[in-house]
Tab-separated table of C-alpha atoms in Angstrom:
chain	number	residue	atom	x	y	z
S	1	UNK	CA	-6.417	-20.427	-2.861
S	2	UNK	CA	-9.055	-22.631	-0.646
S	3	UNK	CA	-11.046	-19.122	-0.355
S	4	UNK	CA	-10.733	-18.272	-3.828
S	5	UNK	CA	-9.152	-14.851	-3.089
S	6	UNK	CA	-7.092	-13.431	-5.844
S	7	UNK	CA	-4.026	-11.203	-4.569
S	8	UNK	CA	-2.399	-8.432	-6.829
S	9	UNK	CA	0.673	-6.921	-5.925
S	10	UNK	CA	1.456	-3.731	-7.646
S	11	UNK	CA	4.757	-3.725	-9.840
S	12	UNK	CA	7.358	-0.919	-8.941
S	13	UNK	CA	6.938	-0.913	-5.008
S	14	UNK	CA	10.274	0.973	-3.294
S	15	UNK	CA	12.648	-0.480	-1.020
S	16	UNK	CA	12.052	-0.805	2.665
S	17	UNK	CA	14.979	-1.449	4.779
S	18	UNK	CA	14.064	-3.227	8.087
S	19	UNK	CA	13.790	-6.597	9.780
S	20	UNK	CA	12.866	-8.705	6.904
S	21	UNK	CA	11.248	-11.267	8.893
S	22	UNK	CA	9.306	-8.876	11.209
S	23	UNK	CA	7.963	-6.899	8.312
S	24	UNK	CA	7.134	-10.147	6.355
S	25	UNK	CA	4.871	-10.781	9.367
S	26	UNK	CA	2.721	-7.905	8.768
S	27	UNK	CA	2.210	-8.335	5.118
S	28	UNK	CA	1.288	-12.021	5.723
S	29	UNK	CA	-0.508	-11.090	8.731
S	30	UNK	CA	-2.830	-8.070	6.431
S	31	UNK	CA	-3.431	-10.947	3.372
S	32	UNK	CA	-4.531	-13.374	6.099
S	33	UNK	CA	-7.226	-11.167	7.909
S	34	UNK	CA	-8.220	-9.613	4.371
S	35	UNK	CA	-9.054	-12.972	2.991
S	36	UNK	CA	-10.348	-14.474	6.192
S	37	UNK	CA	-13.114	-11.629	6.416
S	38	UNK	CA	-14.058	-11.706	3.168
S	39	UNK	CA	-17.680	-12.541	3.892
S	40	UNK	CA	-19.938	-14.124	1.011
S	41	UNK	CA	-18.107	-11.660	-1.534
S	42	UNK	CA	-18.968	-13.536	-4.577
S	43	UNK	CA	-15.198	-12.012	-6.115
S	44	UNK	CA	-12.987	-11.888	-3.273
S	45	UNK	CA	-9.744	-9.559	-4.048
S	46	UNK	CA	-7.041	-8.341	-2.120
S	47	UNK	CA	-4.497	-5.506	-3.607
S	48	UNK	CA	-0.985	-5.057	-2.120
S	49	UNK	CA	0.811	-1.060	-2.862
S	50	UNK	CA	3.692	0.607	-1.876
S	51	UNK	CA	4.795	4.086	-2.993
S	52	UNK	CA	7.212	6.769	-1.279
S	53	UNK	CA	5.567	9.717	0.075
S	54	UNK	CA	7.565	12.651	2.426
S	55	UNK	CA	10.081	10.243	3.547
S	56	UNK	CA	8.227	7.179	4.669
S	57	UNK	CA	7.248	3.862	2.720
S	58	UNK	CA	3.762	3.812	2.506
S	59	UNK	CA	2.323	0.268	2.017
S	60	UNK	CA	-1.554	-0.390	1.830
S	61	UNK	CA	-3.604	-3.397	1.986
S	62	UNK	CA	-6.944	-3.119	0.221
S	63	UNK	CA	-9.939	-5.722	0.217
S	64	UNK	CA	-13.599	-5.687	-1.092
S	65	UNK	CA	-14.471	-7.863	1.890
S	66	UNK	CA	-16.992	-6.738	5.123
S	67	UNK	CA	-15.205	-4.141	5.795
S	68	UNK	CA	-15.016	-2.053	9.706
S	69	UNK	CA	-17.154	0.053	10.910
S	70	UNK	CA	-15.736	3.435	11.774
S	71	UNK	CA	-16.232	3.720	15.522
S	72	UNK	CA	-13.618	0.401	15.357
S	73	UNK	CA	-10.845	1.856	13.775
S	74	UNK	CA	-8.693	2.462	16.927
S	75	UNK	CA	-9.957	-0.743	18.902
S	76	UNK	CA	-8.978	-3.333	16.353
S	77	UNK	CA	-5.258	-2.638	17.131
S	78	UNK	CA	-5.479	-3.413	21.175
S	79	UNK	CA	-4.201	-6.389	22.042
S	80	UNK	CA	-6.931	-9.518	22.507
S	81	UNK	CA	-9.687	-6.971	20.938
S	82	UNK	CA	-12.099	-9.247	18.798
S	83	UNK	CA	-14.648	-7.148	17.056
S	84	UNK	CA	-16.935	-10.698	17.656
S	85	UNK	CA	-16.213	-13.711	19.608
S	86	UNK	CA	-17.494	-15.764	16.397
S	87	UNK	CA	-14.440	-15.250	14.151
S	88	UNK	CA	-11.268	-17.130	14.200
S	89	UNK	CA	-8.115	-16.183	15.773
S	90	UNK	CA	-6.751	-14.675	18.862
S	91	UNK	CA	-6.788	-10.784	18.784
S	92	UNK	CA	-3.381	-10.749	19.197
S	93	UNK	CA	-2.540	-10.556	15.047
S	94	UNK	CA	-3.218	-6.481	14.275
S	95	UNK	CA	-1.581	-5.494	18.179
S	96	UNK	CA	1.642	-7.556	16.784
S	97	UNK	CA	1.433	-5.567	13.873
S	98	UNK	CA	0.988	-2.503	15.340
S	99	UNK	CA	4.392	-3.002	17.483
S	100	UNK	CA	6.198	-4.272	14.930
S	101	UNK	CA	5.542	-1.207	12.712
S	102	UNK	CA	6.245	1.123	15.788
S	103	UNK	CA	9.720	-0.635	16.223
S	104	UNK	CA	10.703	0.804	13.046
S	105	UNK	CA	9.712	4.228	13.790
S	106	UNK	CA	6.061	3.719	12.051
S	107	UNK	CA	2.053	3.934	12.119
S	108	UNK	CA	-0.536	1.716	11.343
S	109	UNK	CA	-4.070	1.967	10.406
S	110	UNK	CA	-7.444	1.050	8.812
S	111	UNK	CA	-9.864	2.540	6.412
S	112	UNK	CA	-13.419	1.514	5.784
S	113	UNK	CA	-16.758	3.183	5.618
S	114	UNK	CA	-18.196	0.446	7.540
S	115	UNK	CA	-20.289	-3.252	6.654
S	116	UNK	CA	-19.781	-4.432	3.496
S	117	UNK	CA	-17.176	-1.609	1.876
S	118	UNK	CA	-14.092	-3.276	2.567
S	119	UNK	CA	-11.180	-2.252	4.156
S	120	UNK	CA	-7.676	-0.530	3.498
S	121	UNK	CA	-4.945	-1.277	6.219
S	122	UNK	CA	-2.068	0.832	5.867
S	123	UNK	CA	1.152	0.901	7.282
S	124	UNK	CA	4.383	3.783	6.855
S	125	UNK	CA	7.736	2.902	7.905
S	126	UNK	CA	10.824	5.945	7.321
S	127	UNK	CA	12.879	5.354	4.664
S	128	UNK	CA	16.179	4.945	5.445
S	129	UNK	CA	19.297	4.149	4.642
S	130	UNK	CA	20.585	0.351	4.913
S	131	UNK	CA	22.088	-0.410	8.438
S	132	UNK	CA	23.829	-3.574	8.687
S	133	UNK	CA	20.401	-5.436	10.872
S	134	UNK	CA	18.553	-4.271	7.850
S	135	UNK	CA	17.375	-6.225	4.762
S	136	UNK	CA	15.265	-5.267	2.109
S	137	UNK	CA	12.056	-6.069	2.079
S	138	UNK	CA	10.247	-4.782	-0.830
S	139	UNK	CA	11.409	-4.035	-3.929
């Protein structure tokens, strides 16, 4: 709300069975970098999907904010790697992610043409069936 940001969340989006509170990290983690490097987007939006594809939960996280360059993709996800020492945070938020998701037998990753096109972070956890540690977590 302070940054104006408006979030849409799909309708529909499948069950994921997993750590509910782990997994809840990532998503909050994804909205807060999305609308914290928005830039001077004059319509700041953020779009939350899920959908089932071969097996695994696909969720994305797409912004029109500044976007990362290509040659960053992989870097972003190290642990303390700040693309510039002038933004907020730690570095530590996408590594967390990025272990979380591999926990539950998933990948992460980013898509962006570079400055100023925005950026999709994606993650795909297995479906599976409920265990008794798991909760839903979408749906």
């Amino acid at each position: 709300n302070q940054r104006g940001v408006s979030v849409e969340i799909a309708k529909g989006l499948p069950t994921v069975f997993g750590d509910r509170q782990r997994l809840l990290e990532v998503l909050q983690n994804l909205v807060d970098n999305a609308a914290k490097f928005m830039g001077d987007q004059p319509d700041p939006r953020i779009e939350i999907t899920a959908r089932t594809i071969d097996n695994e939960v696909v969720c994305l996280v797409h912004d029109n904010g500044v976007g990362v360059e290509p040659r960053y993709h992989q870097r972003i996800f190290g642990l303390f790697d700040k693309l510039s020492r002038d933004t907020e945070g730690s570095g530590v938020g996408l590594a967390m992610i990025k272990r979380i998701v591999e926990v539950h037998d998933g990948r992460v990753w980013v898509e962006s043409e570079g400055e100023g096109r925005g950026s999709t972070f994606g993650f795909a956890i297995p479906c599976r069936k409920p265990e008794a540690h798991c909760e839903r977590i979408l749906s």
